Coordinates of C-alpha atoms and ligand atoms in Angstrom, one line a residue:
X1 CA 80.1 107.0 64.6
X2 CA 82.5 105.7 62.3
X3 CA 81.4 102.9 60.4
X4 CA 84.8 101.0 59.8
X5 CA 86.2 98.0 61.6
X6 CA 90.0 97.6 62.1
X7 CA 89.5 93.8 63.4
X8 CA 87.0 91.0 62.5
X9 CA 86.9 87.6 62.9
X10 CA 85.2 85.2 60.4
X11 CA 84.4 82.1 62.3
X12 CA 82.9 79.6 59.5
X13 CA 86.7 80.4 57.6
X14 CA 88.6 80.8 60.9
X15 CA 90.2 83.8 59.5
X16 CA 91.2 87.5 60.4
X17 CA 90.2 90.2 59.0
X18 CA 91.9 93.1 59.3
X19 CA 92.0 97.6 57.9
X20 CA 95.7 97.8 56.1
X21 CA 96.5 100.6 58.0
X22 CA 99.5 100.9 56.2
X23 CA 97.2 102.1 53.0
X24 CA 95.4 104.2 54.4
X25 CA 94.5 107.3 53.6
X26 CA 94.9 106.3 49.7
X27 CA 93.3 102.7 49.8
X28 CA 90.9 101.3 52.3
X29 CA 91.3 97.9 52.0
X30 CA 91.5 94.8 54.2
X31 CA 94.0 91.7 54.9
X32 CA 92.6 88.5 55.2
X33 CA 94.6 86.2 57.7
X34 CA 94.8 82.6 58.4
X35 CA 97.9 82.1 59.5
X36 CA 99.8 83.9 63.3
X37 CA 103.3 84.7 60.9
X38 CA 100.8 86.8 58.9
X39 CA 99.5 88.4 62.1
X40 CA 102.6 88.9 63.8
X41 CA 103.9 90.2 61.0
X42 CA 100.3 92.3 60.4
X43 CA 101.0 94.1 64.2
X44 CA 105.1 94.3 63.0
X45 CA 104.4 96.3 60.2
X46 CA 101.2 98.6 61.6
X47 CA 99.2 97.5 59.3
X48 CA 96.9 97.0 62.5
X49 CA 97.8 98.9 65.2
X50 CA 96.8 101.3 68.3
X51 CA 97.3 99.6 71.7
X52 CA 93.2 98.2 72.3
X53 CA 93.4 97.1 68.2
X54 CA 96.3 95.5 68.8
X55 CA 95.2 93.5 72.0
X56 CA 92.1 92.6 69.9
X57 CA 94.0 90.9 67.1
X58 CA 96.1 89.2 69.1
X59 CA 93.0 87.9 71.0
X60 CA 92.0 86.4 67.9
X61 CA 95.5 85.4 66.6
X62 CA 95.4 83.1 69.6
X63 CA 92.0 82.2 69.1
X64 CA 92.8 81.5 65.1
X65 CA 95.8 79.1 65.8
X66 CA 94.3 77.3 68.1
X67 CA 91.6 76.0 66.1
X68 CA 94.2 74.1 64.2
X69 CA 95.8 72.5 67.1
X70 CA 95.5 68.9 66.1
X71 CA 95.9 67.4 69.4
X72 CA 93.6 65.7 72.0
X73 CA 94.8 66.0 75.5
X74 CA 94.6 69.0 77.7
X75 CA 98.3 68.7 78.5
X76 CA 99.3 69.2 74.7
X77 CA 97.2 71.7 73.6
X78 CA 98.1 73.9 76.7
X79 CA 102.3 73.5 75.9
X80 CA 101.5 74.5 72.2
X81 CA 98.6 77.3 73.2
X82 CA 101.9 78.8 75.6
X83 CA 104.2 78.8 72.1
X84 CA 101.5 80.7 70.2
X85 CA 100.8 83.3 72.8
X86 CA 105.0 83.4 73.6
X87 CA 105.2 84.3 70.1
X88 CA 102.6 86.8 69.3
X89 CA 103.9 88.5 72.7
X90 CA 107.4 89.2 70.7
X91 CA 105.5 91.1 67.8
X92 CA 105.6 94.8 69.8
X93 CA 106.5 95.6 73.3
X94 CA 105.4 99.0 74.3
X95 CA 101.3 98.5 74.5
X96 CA 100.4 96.7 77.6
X97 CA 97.0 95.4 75.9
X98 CA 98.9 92.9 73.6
X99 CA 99.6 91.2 76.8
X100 CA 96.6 91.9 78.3
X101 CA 94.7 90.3 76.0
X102 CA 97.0 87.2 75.4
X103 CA 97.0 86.9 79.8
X104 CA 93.3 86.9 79.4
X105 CA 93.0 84.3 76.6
X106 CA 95.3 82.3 78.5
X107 CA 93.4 82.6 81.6
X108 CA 91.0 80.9 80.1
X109 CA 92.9 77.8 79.2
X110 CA 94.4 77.4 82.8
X111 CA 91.0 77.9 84.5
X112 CA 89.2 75.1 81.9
X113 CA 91.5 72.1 82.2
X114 CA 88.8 69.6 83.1
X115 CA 87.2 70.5 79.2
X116 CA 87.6 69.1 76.0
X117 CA 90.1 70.9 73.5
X118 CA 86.5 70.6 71.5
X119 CA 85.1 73.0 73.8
X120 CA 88.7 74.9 75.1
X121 CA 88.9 75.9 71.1
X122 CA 85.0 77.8 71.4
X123 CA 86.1 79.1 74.6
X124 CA 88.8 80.7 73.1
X125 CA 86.8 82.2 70.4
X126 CA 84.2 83.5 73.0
X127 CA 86.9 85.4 75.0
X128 CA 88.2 87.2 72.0
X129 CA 84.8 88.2 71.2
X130 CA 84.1 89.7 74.4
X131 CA 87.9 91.7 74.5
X132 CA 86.7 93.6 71.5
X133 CA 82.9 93.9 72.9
X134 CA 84.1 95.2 76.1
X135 CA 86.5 97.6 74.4
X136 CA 84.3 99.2 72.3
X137 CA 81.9 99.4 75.2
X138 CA 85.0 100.9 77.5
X139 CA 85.8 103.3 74.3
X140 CA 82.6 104.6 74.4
X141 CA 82.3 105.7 78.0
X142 CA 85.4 107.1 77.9
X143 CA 83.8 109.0 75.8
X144 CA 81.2 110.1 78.0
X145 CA 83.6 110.9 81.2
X146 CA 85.5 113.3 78.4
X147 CA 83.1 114.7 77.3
X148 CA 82.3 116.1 80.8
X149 CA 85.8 117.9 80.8
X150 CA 84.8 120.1 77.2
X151 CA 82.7 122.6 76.3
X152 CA 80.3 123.1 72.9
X153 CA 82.6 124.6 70.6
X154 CA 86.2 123.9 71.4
X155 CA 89.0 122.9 69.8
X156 CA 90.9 120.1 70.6
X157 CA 94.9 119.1 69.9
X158 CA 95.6 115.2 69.1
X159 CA 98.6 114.0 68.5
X160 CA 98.8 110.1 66.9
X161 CA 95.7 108.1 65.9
X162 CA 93.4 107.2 69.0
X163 CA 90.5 106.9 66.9
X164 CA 88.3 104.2 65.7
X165 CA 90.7 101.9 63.9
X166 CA 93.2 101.8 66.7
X167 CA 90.0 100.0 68.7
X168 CA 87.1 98.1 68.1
X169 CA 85.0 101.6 68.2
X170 CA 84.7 105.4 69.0
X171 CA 88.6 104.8 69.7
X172 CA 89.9 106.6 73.1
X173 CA 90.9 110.4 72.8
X174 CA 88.8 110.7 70.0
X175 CA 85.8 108.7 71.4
X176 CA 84.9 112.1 73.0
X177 CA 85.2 114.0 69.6
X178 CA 82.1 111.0 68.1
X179 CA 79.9 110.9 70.9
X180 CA 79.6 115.0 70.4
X181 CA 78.8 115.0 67.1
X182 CA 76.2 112.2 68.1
X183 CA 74.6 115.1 70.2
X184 CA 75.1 117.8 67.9
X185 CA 77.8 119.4 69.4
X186 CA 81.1 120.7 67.8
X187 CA 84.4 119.8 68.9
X188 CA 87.0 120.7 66.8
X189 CA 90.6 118.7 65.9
X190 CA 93.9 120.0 64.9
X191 CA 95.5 116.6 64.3
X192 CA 99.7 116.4 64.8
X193 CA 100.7 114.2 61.3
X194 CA 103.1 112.5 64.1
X195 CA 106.5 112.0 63.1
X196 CA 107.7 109.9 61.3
X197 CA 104.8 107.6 60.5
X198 CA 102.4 110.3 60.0
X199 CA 99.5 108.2 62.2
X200 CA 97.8 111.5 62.4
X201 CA 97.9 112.6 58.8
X202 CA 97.4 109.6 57.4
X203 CA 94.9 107.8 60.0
X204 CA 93.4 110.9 62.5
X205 CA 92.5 113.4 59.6
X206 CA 90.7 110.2 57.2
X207 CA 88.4 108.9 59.9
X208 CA 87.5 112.2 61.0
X209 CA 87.1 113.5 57.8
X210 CA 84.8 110.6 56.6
X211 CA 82.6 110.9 59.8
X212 CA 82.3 114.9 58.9
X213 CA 84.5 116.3 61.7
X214 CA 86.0 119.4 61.1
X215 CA 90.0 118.5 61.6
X216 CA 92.8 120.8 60.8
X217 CA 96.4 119.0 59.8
X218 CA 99.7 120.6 61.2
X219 CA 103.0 119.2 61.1
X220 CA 103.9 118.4 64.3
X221 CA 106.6 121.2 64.9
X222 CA 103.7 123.7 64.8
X223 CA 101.8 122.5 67.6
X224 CA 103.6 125.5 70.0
X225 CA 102.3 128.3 67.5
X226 CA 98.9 126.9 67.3
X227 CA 98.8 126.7 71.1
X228 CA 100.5 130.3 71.2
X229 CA 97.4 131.5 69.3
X230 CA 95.1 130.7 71.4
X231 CA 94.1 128.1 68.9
X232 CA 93.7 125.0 71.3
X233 CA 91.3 124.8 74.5
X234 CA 92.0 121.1 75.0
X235 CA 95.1 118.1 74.1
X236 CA 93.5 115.3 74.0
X237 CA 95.8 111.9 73.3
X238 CA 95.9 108.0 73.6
X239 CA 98.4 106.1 75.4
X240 CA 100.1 102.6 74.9
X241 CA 100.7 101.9 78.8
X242 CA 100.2 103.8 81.9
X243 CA 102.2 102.9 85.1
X244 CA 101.4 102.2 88.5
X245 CA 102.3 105.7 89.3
X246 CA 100.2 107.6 85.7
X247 CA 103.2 108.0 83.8
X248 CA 102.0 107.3 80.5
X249 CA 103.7 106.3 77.4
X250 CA 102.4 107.4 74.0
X251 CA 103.1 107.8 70.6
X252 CA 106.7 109.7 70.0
X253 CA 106.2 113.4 70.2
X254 CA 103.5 112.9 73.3
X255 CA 105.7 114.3 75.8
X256 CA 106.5 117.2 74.0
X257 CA 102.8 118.4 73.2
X258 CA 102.5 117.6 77.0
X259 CA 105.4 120.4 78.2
X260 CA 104.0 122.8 75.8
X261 CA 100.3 122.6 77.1
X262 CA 101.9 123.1 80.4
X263 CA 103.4 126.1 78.7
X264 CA 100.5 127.6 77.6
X265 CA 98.2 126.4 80.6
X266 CA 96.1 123.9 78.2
X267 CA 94.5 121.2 80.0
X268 CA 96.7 118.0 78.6
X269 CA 94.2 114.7 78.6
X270 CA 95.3 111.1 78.7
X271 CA 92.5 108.7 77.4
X272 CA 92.5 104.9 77.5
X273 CA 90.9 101.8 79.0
X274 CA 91.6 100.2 82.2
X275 CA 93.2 97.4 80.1
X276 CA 96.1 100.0 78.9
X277 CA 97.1 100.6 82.7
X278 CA 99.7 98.3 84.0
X279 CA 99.6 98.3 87.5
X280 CA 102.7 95.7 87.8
X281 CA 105.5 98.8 86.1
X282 CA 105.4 101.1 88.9
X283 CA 106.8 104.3 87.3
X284 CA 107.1 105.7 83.2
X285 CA 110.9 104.7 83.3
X286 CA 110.5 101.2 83.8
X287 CA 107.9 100.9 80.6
X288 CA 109.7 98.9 77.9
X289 CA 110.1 101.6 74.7
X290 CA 109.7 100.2 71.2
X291 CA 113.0 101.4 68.9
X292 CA 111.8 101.0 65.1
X293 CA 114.3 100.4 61.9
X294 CA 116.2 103.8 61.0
X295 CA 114.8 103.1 57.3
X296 CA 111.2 104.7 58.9
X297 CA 113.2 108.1 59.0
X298 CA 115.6 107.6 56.4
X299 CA 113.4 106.5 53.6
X300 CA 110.0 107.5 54.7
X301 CA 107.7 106.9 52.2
X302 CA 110.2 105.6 49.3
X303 CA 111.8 109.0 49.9
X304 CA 115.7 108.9 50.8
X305 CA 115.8 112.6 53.0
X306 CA 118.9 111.7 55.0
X307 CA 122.9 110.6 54.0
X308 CA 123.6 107.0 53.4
X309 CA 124.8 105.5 57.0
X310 CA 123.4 108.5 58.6
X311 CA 123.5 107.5 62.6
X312 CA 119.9 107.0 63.5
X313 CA 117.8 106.8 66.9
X314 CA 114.3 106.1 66.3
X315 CA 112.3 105.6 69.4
X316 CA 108.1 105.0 68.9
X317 CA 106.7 106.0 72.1
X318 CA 107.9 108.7 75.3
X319 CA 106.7 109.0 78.3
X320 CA 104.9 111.5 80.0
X321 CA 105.3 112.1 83.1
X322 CA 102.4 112.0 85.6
X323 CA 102.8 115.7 86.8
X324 CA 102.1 117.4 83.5
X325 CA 98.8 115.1 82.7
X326 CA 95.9 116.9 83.8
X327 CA 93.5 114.2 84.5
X328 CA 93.3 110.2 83.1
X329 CA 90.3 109.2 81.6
X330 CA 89.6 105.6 81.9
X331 CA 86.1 104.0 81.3
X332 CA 85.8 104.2 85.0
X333 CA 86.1 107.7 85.2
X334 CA 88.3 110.5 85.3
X335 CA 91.8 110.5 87.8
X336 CA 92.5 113.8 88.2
X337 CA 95.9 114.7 88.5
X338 CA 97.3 111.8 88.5
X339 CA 99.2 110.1 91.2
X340 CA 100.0 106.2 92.0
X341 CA 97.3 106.4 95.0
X342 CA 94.9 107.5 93.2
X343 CA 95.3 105.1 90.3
X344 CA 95.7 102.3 93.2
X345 CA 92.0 103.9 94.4
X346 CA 90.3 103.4 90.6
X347 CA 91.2 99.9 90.7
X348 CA 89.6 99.4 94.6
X349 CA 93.3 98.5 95.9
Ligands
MRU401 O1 102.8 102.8 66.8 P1 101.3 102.9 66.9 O2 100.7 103.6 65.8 O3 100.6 101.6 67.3 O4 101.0 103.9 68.2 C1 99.7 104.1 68.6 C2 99.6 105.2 69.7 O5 100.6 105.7 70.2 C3 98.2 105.4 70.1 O6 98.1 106.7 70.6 C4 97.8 104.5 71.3 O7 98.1 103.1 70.9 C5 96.4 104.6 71.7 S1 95.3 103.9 70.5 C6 93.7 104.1 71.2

C-alpha cells in the first residue's frame, strides 16, 4: 500500500496538511493550511484534488474555521458555520463528495443544537475524522469487489488519477491494482497522461511507480491502438459523480476510453464510493460540468502551444453514459450493468 497521505489534520495547531499535487511528480512536498481562502484556493488550483480527497479536505476546512469562531451562542455559530460551508461549496462543482461531506459536517451542527459551541467545535473535528476513516475503509473494499471482476496477470487501462492521493487510501480504480500486489498477484497499468493536466502522467504513473507497480505511460490518443493490440483486458476508472440513473461523470477523456472499450469488447469499470453517487441528479445530463481557464491548454506547463486569443473550450469532466459501463463498483458491491433500479436497489430504496 502506498504510504503517502494527501490530507491530514493537525489538531494541537488546528491546521491542514495537505500533498501539492500540483508538484508532483518532481517534488513531493506538503502545504500547511490554517486559513479556508488557502483551502479553497488549495481544491481551485488541484493542488488536492480527486472527488473522496476533496470531500475530505473540505471536511476539515469546515472543521478548521470553526475552531476560530469566536462566538457563544448556538444561533451564531450556526449562521457563520452556513457562510463557511456556502463558501467552500463554490471552490469546484463537478464531485458530489465536496458536498457530501460539507451536508454531513453540517448535519452534525443541526442535529447538536442543545451543545455547547465548546463541544459542537470537537464534534466537528470527530466527523471529519471519520469521512476520511470511512473512505479509506470504502476504498479498500472496493478494492476487494474489483478484484473479483480480474484475473492474475492482466492488464488494466486507467485514465486520470484514482489512486491513493485522490483519497484517504488505496484510492478507487486503483484500489484493486494495491490490494493485488498485497496478495502477490500482478495486475498491470497502462496509465492515459489525461489531457490537459496530465493527472495520469504526473499523479497515476508516480504512486504506482513508488509502490513497485509495473505501469506503462501513453498519451491519451493511443489508448485505441493499445486496445487494438490486444494490449488491455480491463478499463478501470474513477468517477466524480454518478446519477440516479449510473451515468457517471469523470475526468475529460472518460467517455471516449468508454466507446472504445465498447469497440473492442473490453469490460469498461466505474469505481467509487457510495458517497460519489448522487441519487438527487437523476440522469448524466443534469450533473453540473466544471469549465477550467483556456490558459490550462494554452500555456500548459509555461509552454505557449496555441495562437494568442485562440477560441478555447475547456471542459474537466464527460459523462459516460450508463449503457457502455459494464458494472459500478461501490464499497457495497458491484451494479452490474448499470441501470437507475438497480442503483435505487444498492441503496435499499
Ligand atoms: O480534476 P481532478 O483531478 O480532481 O479529477 C479527478 C478525477 O476525475 C478522478 O478520476 C475522480 O475524482 C475520482 S478520484 C478517486
Amino acid at each position: 500500500m502506498l504510504q503517502v497521505e494527501s490530507v491530514r489534520y493537525l489538531k494541537e495547531e488546528n491546521q491542514i496538511i495537505i500533498l501539492d499535487q500540483t508538484l508532483l511528480p518532481t517534488k513531493e512536498e506538503y502545504l500547511t493550511i490554517s486559513t479556508i481562502e488557502s483551502l479553497w484556493e488549495a481544491i481551485v488550483k488541484l493542488q488536492v484534488r480527486g472527488a473522496p480527497a476533496i470531500g475530505i479536505a473540505a471536511a476539515y476546512g469546515a472543521a478548521m474555521a470553526a475552531q476560530k469562531l469566536d462566538v457563544t451562542s448556538y444561533e451564531a455559530f450556526n449562521q457563520e458555520y452556513q457562510a463557511i460551508t456556502a463558501y467552500l461549496a463554490s471552490s469546484r462543482p463537478t464531485a458530489v463528495n465536496l458536498f457530501w461531506a460539507l451536508n454531513r459536517m453540517e448535519q452534525i451542527v443541526k442535529d447538536h443544537s442543545h451543545q455547547s459551541v465548546a463541544q459542537l467545535k470537537v464534534q466537528l473535528i470527530e466527523e471529519a475524522d471519520l469521512i476520511k476513516k470511512e473512505d479509506a475503509q470504502m476504498c479498500k473494499q472496493i478494492g476487494e469487489h474489483a478484484l473479483t471482476l480480474l484475473e492474475d496477470g492482466q492488464t488494466v487501462l486507467t485514465h486520470c488519477n484514482a489512486g491513493a492521493i485522490a483519497t484517504a487510501q488505496y484510492g478507487t480504480a486503483l484500489a484493486p491494482i494495491y490490494l493485488a500486489k498485497e496478495r502477490g498477484m500482478t495486475l498491470r497499468v497502462y496509465a492515459d497522461e489525461t489531457r490537459p493536466l496530465l493527472q495520469g502522467a504526473r499523479l497515476t504513473t508516480w504512486e504506482l511507480m513508488k509502490a513497485g507497480i509495473d505501469v506503462t505511460l501513453i498519451t491519451d490518443n493511443m489508448a485505441a491502438m493499445v486496445m487494438q493490440q490486444g494490449k488491455i483486458d480491463a478499463v478501470i476508472v474513477g468517477c466524480d459523480r454518478i446519477a440516479a440513473n449510473g451515468d457517471a461523470a469523470n475526468k475529460i477523456g472518460t467517455y471516449g476510453v468508454a466507446v472504445l472499450a465498447e469497440k473492442h469488447g473490453i469490460p469498461f469499470y466505474v469505481a467509487g464510493p457510495t458517497s460519489t453517487i448522487d441519487m438527487d441528479t437523476k440522469t448524466g445530463s443534469e450533473i453540473p460540468i466544471e469549465e477550467r481557464e483556456a490558459i490550462e491548454i494554452t500555456n500548459g506547463f509555461g509552454k505557449q502551444t496555441a495562437p494568442d486569443g485562440v477560441k478555447v473550450y475547456n471542459p474537466a469532466f464527460d459523462v459516460t453514459p450508463h449503457e457502455l459501463i459494464t458494472a459500478i463498483i461501490t464499497e457495497k458491491g458491484v451494479i452490474e450493468r448499470p441501470d437507475e433500479a438497480k442503483m435505487r436497489a444498492m441503496f435499499g430504496e
